[in-house]
Coordinates of C-alpha atoms and ligand atoms in Angstrom, one line a residue:
X1 CA 92.7 -74.1 58.8
X2 CA 95.4 -76.7 59.1
X3 CA 93.1 -79.3 57.5
X4 CA 92.2 -76.9 54.7
X5 CA 95.9 -76.2 54.2
X6 CA 96.8 -79.9 53.9
X7 CA 94.0 -80.7 51.5
X8 CA 94.3 -77.5 49.4
X9 CA 95.1 -77.8 45.7
X10 CA 98.5 -76.0 46.0
X11 CA 99.6 -77.3 42.6
X12 CA 97.5 -74.7 40.9
X13 CA 99.1 -71.8 42.9
X14 CA 102.3 -69.9 42.3
X15 CA 103.9 -71.4 45.4
X16 CA 103.3 -74.9 44.3
X17 CA 102.9 -78.2 46.2
X18 CA 103.9 -78.2 50.0
X19 CA 106.4 -81.0 49.4
X20 CA 108.4 -78.6 47.2
X21 CA 108.1 -75.6 49.5
X22 CA 111.3 -74.2 50.8
X23 CA 111.9 -75.0 54.5
X24 CA 111.4 -71.3 55.4
X25 CA 107.9 -71.3 54.0
X26 CA 107.0 -74.6 55.6
X27 CA 108.2 -73.3 59.0
X28 CA 106.4 -70.0 58.6
X29 CA 103.2 -71.6 57.5
X30 CA 103.3 -74.1 60.4
X31 CA 103.9 -71.2 62.8
X32 CA 100.9 -69.2 61.4
X33 CA 98.5 -72.1 61.4
X34 CA 99.3 -73.0 65.1
X35 CA 99.2 -69.4 66.4
X36 CA 96.2 -68.5 68.6
X37 CA 96.3 -64.8 67.5
X38 CA 95.2 -63.6 64.0
X39 CA 98.0 -63.9 61.5
X40 CA 98.4 -64.0 57.8
X41 CA 101.5 -65.1 55.8
X42 CA 101.8 -63.4 52.4
X43 CA 104.3 -65.5 50.5
X44 CA 106.0 -64.8 47.2
X45 CA 105.9 -61.8 44.8
X46 CA 102.1 -62.2 44.4
X47 CA 101.5 -62.3 48.2
X48 CA 99.8 -65.7 48.3
X49 CA 97.7 -65.8 51.5
X50 CA 98.0 -68.4 54.3
X51 CA 96.1 -67.5 57.4
X52 CA 95.0 -69.1 60.6
X53 CA 91.6 -69.7 62.3
X54 CA 91.7 -66.5 64.2
X55 CA 92.4 -64.5 61.1
X56 CA 89.7 -66.3 59.2
X57 CA 87.1 -64.8 61.5
X58 CA 88.0 -61.4 60.1
X59 CA 87.6 -62.6 56.5
X60 CA 83.8 -63.1 56.5
X61 CA 82.5 -64.1 53.1
X62 CA 86.0 -63.8 51.6
X63 CA 86.8 -67.2 53.1
X64 CA 87.5 -69.7 51.7
X65 CA 88.1 -68.3 48.2
X66 CA 91.0 -66.1 49.2
X67 CA 92.9 -68.8 51.1
X68 CA 95.9 -69.8 49.0
X69 CA 95.1 -67.0 46.5
X70 CA 97.2 -63.9 45.7
X71 CA 96.2 -60.6 47.5
X72 CA 95.7 -58.6 44.3
X73 CA 93.3 -61.0 42.6
X74 CA 91.3 -61.7 45.9
X75 CA 90.8 -58.1 46.8
X76 CA 89.8 -56.3 43.5
X77 CA 88.0 -53.7 45.7
X78 CA 91.3 -52.9 47.5
X79 CA 93.1 -55.0 50.2
X80 CA 91.8 -54.5 53.7
X81 CA 95.4 -54.1 55.0
X82 CA 97.9 -51.5 54.0
X83 CA 100.0 -52.1 50.9
X84 CA 102.5 -49.4 51.8
X85 CA 103.4 -51.1 55.1
X86 CA 103.6 -54.5 53.3
X87 CA 106.1 -52.9 50.9
X88 CA 108.2 -51.6 53.8
X89 CA 108.3 -55.0 55.4
X90 CA 109.2 -56.6 52.1
X91 CA 112.1 -54.2 52.0
X92 CA 113.3 -55.6 55.4
X93 CA 111.6 -53.3 57.9
X94 CA 109.5 -54.4 60.9
X95 CA 106.5 -52.1 61.0
X96 CA 104.0 -51.6 63.8
X97 CA 100.8 -49.7 63.0
X98 CA 98.6 -48.7 65.9
X99 CA 94.9 -47.9 65.7
X100 CA 94.7 -49.1 62.1
X101 CA 91.1 -49.2 60.9
X102 CA 90.5 -52.5 59.1
X103 CA 87.4 -53.6 57.2
X104 CA 86.5 -57.0 58.6
X105 CA 83.7 -59.4 57.6
X106 CA 83.0 -61.0 60.9
X107 CA 79.2 -61.2 60.9
X108 CA 78.8 -61.7 57.2
X109 CA 78.6 -57.9 56.6
X110 CA 81.8 -56.0 56.5
X111 CA 82.4 -53.5 59.2
X112 CA 85.4 -51.4 60.5
X113 CA 87.4 -52.5 63.5
X114 CA 90.6 -51.1 65.1
X115 CA 93.7 -53.1 65.2
X116 CA 97.4 -52.9 66.1
X117 CA 99.1 -54.5 63.1
X118 CA 102.6 -55.8 62.8
X119 CA 104.2 -56.3 59.4
X120 CA 107.4 -58.2 59.4
X121 CA 109.6 -59.7 56.7
X122 CA 109.3 -63.5 56.3
X123 CA 112.6 -65.1 55.1
X124 CA 113.5 -68.4 53.6
X125 CA 116.1 -70.7 55.0
X126 CA 118.9 -68.7 53.3
X127 CA 117.7 -65.5 55.0
X128 CA 116.3 -64.0 51.8
X129 CA 113.0 -62.2 52.2
X130 CA 110.3 -64.1 50.4
X131 CA 107.2 -62.8 52.0
X132 CA 105.6 -60.7 54.8
X133 CA 104.0 -61.9 58.0
X134 CA 101.1 -59.8 59.3
X135 CA 99.9 -60.1 62.9
X136 CA 96.7 -58.5 64.1
X137 CA 95.8 -57.5 67.6
X138 CA 92.3 -56.1 67.9
X139 CA 92.0 -52.9 69.9
X140 CA 88.4 -51.9 69.0
X141 CA 87.1 -52.1 72.5
X142 CA 90.1 -50.2 73.9
X143 CA 89.8 -47.5 71.1
X144 CA 86.1 -47.1 71.8
X145 CA 86.8 -46.8 75.5
X146 CA 89.5 -44.2 74.8
X147 CA 87.1 -42.3 72.5
X148 CA 84.4 -42.4 75.2
X149 CA 86.8 -41.2 77.9
X150 CA 88.0 -38.3 75.7
X151 CA 84.5 -37.2 74.9
X152 CA 83.6 -37.5 78.7
X153 CA 86.6 -35.3 79.6
X154 CA 85.6 -32.8 76.9
X155 CA 82.0 -32.8 78.1
X156 CA 83.2 -32.2 81.7
X157 CA 85.4 -29.2 80.5
X158 CA 82.4 -27.8 78.6
X159 CA 80.1 -28.2 81.6
X160 CA 82.7 -26.6 83.9
X161 CA 83.2 -23.7 81.5
X162 CA 79.4 -23.0 81.6
X163 CA 79.3 -23.5 85.4
X164 CA 82.3 -21.2 86.0
X165 CA 80.5 -18.4 84.0
X166 CA 77.3 -18.9 86.0
X167 CA 79.3 -18.8 89.3
X168 CA 81.4 -15.9 88.3
X169 CA 78.5 -13.5 87.6
X170 CA 77.0 -13.5 91.2
X171 CA 80.5 -13.6 92.7
X172 CA 81.5 -10.5 90.8
X173 CA 78.3 -8.9 92.0
X174 CA 79.2 -9.8 95.7
X175 CA 82.6 -8.3 95.2
X176 CA 81.2 -5.2 93.6
X177 CA 78.6 -4.5 96.2
X178 CA 81.1 -5.1 99.0
X179 CA 83.4 -2.5 97.4
X180 CA 80.5 0.0 97.2
X181 CA 79.8 -0.4 100.9
X182 CA 83.5 -0.1 101.7
X183 CA 83.7 3.1 99.7
X184 CA 80.9 4.5 101.9
X185 CA 78.5 4.9 98.9
X186 CA 75.6 3.6 101.0
X187 CA 76.6 5.7 104.0
X188 CA 79.3 5.6 106.7
X189 CA 80.5 2.2 107.9
X190 CA 82.0 1.2 111.3
X191 CA 85.5 -0.3 111.6
X192 CA 83.8 -3.7 112.4
X193 CA 81.8 -3.5 109.2
X194 CA 84.9 -2.6 107.3
X195 CA 86.6 -5.7 108.6
X196 CA 83.6 -7.9 107.7
X197 CA 83.6 -6.4 104.2
X198 CA 87.3 -7.2 103.8
X199 CA 86.6 -10.8 104.8
X200 CA 83.7 -11.0 102.3
X201 CA 86.0 -9.7 99.6
X202 CA 88.8 -12.2 100.6
X203 CA 86.3 -15.0 100.4
X204 CA 85.0 -13.8 97.0
X205 CA 88.6 -13.7 95.7
X206 CA 89.3 -17.1 97.0
X207 CA 86.2 -18.6 95.3
X208 CA 87.2 -17.0 92.0
X209 CA 90.6 -18.5 92.4
X210 CA 89.1 -22.0 93.0
X211 CA 86.9 -21.6 89.9
X212 CA 89.9 -20.5 87.8
X213 CA 92.0 -23.5 89.0
X214 CA 89.3 -26.1 88.5
X215 CA 88.6 -24.7 85.0
X216 CA 92.3 -24.5 84.0
X217 CA 93.0 -28.0 85.3
X218 CA 90.0 -29.5 83.4
X219 CA 91.1 -27.7 80.2
X220 CA 94.6 -29.1 80.6
X221 CA 93.2 -32.6 81.1
X222 CA 91.0 -32.2 78.0
X223 CA 94.0 -30.9 76.0
X224 CA 92.1 -27.8 75.0
X225 CA 94.2 -25.2 76.7
X226 CA 96.0 -23.2 74.0
X227 CA 99.7 -22.5 74.3
X228 CA 101.2 -19.6 72.4
X229 CA 104.9 -20.5 72.5
X230 CA 107.4 -17.7 71.7
X231 CA 110.7 -16.3 73.0
X232 CA 110.0 -14.9 76.4
X233 CA 112.5 -12.5 78.0
X234 CA 112.9 -13.5 81.6
X235 CA 114.2 -10.3 83.1
X236 CA 110.9 -8.4 82.6
X237 CA 108.8 -11.4 83.5
X238 CA 110.5 -12.1 86.8
X239 CA 110.6 -8.4 87.7
X240 CA 106.8 -8.3 87.2
X241 CA 106.2 -11.5 89.2
X242 CA 108.3 -10.0 92.1
X243 CA 106.3 -6.8 91.9
X244 CA 103.0 -8.7 92.0
X245 CA 103.8 -10.6 95.2
X246 CA 105.9 -7.9 96.9
X247 CA 103.0 -6.6 99.0
X248 CA 102.1 -10.1 100.3
X249 CA 105.7 -10.9 101.1
X250 CA 106.1 -7.6 103.0
X251 CA 103.0 -8.2 105.0
X252 CA 104.3 -11.5 106.1
X253 CA 107.7 -10.0 106.8
X254 CA 109.5 -12.1 104.3
X255 CA 112.5 -11.0 102.2
X256 CA 112.2 -11.5 98.5
X257 CA 115.6 -11.9 96.7
X258 CA 116.7 -12.3 93.1
X259 CA 119.9 -14.3 92.3
X260 CA 121.7 -15.2 89.1
X261 CA 122.0 -12.9 86.1
X262 CA 119.1 -13.0 83.7
X263 CA 120.2 -10.2 81.3
X264 CA 119.2 -11.2 77.8
X265 CA 118.0 -14.7 78.8
X266 CA 114.9 -15.9 77.1
X267 CA 112.9 -19.2 77.2
X268 CA 110.7 -20.8 74.6
X269 CA 107.3 -20.7 76.3
X270 CA 103.9 -19.1 76.6
X271 CA 104.6 -15.9 78.6
X272 CA 101.3 -15.9 80.4
X273 CA 101.6 -19.5 81.5
X274 CA 105.2 -19.1 82.7
X275 CA 104.0 -16.1 84.8
X276 CA 101.1 -18.1 86.2
X277 CA 103.5 -21.0 87.2
X278 CA 106.0 -18.6 88.9
X279 CA 103.3 -16.7 90.7
X280 CA 101.8 -19.9 91.9
X281 CA 105.2 -21.0 93.3
X282 CA 105.8 -17.7 94.9
X283 CA 102.4 -17.6 96.5
X284 CA 103.0 -21.1 97.9
X285 CA 106.5 -20.0 99.2
X286 CA 104.9 -17.0 100.9
X287 CA 102.1 -19.2 102.3
X288 CA 104.4 -21.9 103.7
X289 CA 107.2 -19.7 105.1
X290 CA 107.1 -18.1 108.5
X291 CA 107.8 -14.4 109.1
X292 CA 111.5 -13.6 108.9
X293 CA 112.1 -16.1 106.2
X294 CA 113.7 -15.6 102.7
X295 CA 112.3 -16.3 99.3
X296 CA 114.8 -16.4 96.4
X297 CA 114.1 -16.5 92.7
X298 CA 117.1 -17.7 90.8
X299 CA 117.9 -18.3 87.2
X300 CA 120.5 -20.6 85.6
X301 CA 121.3 -21.4 82.0
X302 CA 122.3 -25.0 81.4
X303 CA 124.7 -25.6 78.4
X304 CA 122.7 -23.1 76.3
X305 CA 119.9 -25.7 76.0
X306 CA 117.6 -25.1 79.0
X307 CA 117.0 -22.6 81.7
X308 CA 116.2 -23.5 85.3
X309 CA 114.1 -20.9 87.2
X310 CA 114.2 -21.6 90.9
X311 CA 111.8 -20.5 93.6
X312 CA 113.4 -21.3 97.0
X313 CA 112.1 -20.6 100.4
X314 CA 113.2 -21.1 104.0
X315 CA 109.8 -22.4 105.1
X316 CA 108.3 -25.5 106.7
X317 CA 109.5 -27.8 103.9
X318 CA 107.9 -31.0 102.6
X319 CA 108.6 -34.5 103.9
X320 CA 110.4 -36.8 101.4
X321 CA 107.3 -39.2 101.3
X322 CA 105.1 -36.3 100.2
X323 CA 107.4 -34.8 97.6
X324 CA 105.9 -36.5 94.5
X325 CA 102.3 -36.4 95.6
X326 CA 102.3 -32.6 95.9
X327 CA 102.0 -32.6 92.1
X328 CA 98.9 -34.8 92.2
X329 CA 95.6 -32.9 91.8
X330 CA 93.7 -31.9 94.9
X331 CA 96.6 -32.9 97.2
X332 CA 97.5 -30.9 100.2
X333 CA 100.2 -32.3 102.5
X334 CA 98.3 -31.0 105.5
X335 CA 94.8 -32.1 104.3
X336 CA 93.1 -31.8 107.7
X337 CA 90.1 -29.7 108.1
X338 CA 92.0 -27.7 110.7
X339 CA 94.8 -26.9 108.2
X340 CA 96.0 -23.3 108.5
X341 CA 96.3 -22.5 104.8
X342 CA 93.6 -22.4 102.2
X343 CA 94.0 -23.6 98.6
X344 CA 92.5 -26.2 96.3
X345 CA 95.6 -28.5 96.0
X346 CA 95.5 -27.8 92.2
X347 CA 98.2 -25.2 91.9
X348 CA 101.2 -27.5 91.5
X349 CA 99.3 -30.1 89.4
X350 CA 98.4 -27.3 87.0
X351 CA 101.9 -25.8 87.1
X352 CA 103.6 -29.1 86.3
X353 CA 101.3 -29.9 83.5
X354 CA 101.7 -26.5 82.0
X355 CA 105.5 -26.8 82.2
X356 CA 105.4 -30.2 80.5
X357 CA 103.1 -29.0 77.8
X358 CA 105.7 -26.3 77.0
X359 CA 108.3 -29.0 76.7
X360 CA 109.8 -28.4 80.2
X361 CA 109.2 -29.7 83.7
X362 CA 108.6 -28.7 87.3
X363 CA 110.5 -30.5 90.0
X364 CA 111.0 -30.0 93.8
X365 CA 113.7 -30.6 96.4
X366 CA 112.8 -30.0 100.0
X367 CA 113.7 -30.7 103.6
X368 CA 111.3 -30.5 106.5
X369 CA 112.1 -27.4 108.6
X370 CA 114.7 -26.1 106.2
X371 CA 112.6 -25.1 103.2
X372 CA 111.7 -26.0 99.6
X373 CA 113.1 -25.4 96.2
X374 CA 110.9 -25.7 93.2
X375 CA 112.6 -25.6 89.7
X376 CA 110.8 -24.8 86.5
X377 CA 112.9 -26.0 83.6
X378 CA 112.2 -24.6 80.1
X379 CA 114.0 -24.7 76.8
X380 CA 116.3 -21.7 76.0
X381 CA 114.8 -19.1 73.7
X382 CA 116.8 -16.7 71.4
X383 CA 118.9 -14.4 73.6
X384 CA 117.7 -10.8 73.5
X385 CA 120.4 -8.2 73.2
X386 CA 119.6 -4.8 74.6
X387 CA 120.5 -2.0 72.1
X388 CA 123.5 0.0 73.3
X389 CA 122.4 3.2 74.9
Ligands
LIG401 P1 97.4 -25.4 97.2 O1 96.6 -24.5 96.4 O2 96.6 -26.1 98.2 O3 98.6 -24.7 97.9 P2 99.3 -26.7 95.6 O4 99.1 -27.7 94.5 O5 99.9 -25.3 95.2 O6 97.9 -26.5 96.3 O7 100.2 -27.3 96.7 C1 99.9 -28.6 97.2 C2 100.5 -28.8 98.5 O8 101.9 -28.8 98.5 C3 100.2 -27.6 99.5 O9 99.0 -27.8 100.1 C4 101.4 -27.8 100.5 O10 101.1 -28.8 101.4 C5 102.5 -28.3 99.6 N1 103.4 -27.2 99.2 C6 103.4 -26.5 98.1 N2 104.4 -25.5 98.0 C7 105.0 -25.6 99.2 C8 106.1 -24.9 99.8 N3 106.7 -23.9 99.2 N4 106.5 -25.2 101.1 C9 105.8 -26.2 101.7 N5 104.8 -27.0 101.2 C10 104.4 -26.6 100.0

């Protein structure tokens, strides 16, 4: 292109002969011609095109007629770049456009490819904008890989939705028949048989939980889990969460406490998802705290902007080196086959993703032997005032 540029009949163009070019244009043209990445310089009011060898590959049959010619007359069918971004750059802005689909004429035919395009003002030696420099970085392969990955994740979510339905039906039957036997519908049962039936039901519930977790995580990953964000009153929600875990806590001889005033406090969130996150934190706290321990649910408003909901226990705690990985999917700190607690290792991964999808976060502080404190942070909702009674 450098050869073409030096032998080109510039006299017939609006920018004239190179000997008369302003220093700014000469410097910009030299920079473009020497650059290894695709670049085009559009100089002057009519956007006369000077491009390099890499950019030429994108021009196909347009080359060489459009070299040194104004954009408008060379692209009567419409310029393959974006005129709006060109105008912004001409007005002094540096514009970056990702995933721009550009028609290119690489193999003779024109086809679409994806690029990251940079439009920046090109100035003369006095600092006055006289043109626009466009740099093009092709991302077609990356975009195709991303499209493929997205559709694979989607296919996985669809497959798991079908699988979960297929698994749920026999599992529900197992639970249902176990219950019938427990109720004595098929005749009296011995205490040993009752114990066995309880274990069958516990196993059935556990499997249903695993299916729910895997499905929820896959949906979150595929971005197809719907969030209905509204003002959620915390008082009722936390009371319900406590009621739901009270039996398990009692059975394990754990004290369940509430701290901090929540009267009228509301968060902007999806009520069902917040409840799911808090229940998951409470169930972990119960699981990992020995009898005699205390579990506290606290609530604190921060500068009227956000609300921290804490679930603190006095349990076994988590080592500093494991603190971040507990939020990774399928991670259990005690991952040995002999571990004493069941679970999929998905609860916290799901909970953090849900919190983040609602514009909040889930964090943890812990000390081995002293306990753990998980904090769900969410944006403040509109305060709810109780009517005077
Ligand atoms: P799981 O369903 O296996 O409990 P989670 O994602 O909920 O999966 O938790 C991951 C791991 O984090 C747990 O297996 C446990 O090792 C650790 N963990 C979670 N909550 C607590 C807690 N309150 N105290 C101690 N360890 C915890």
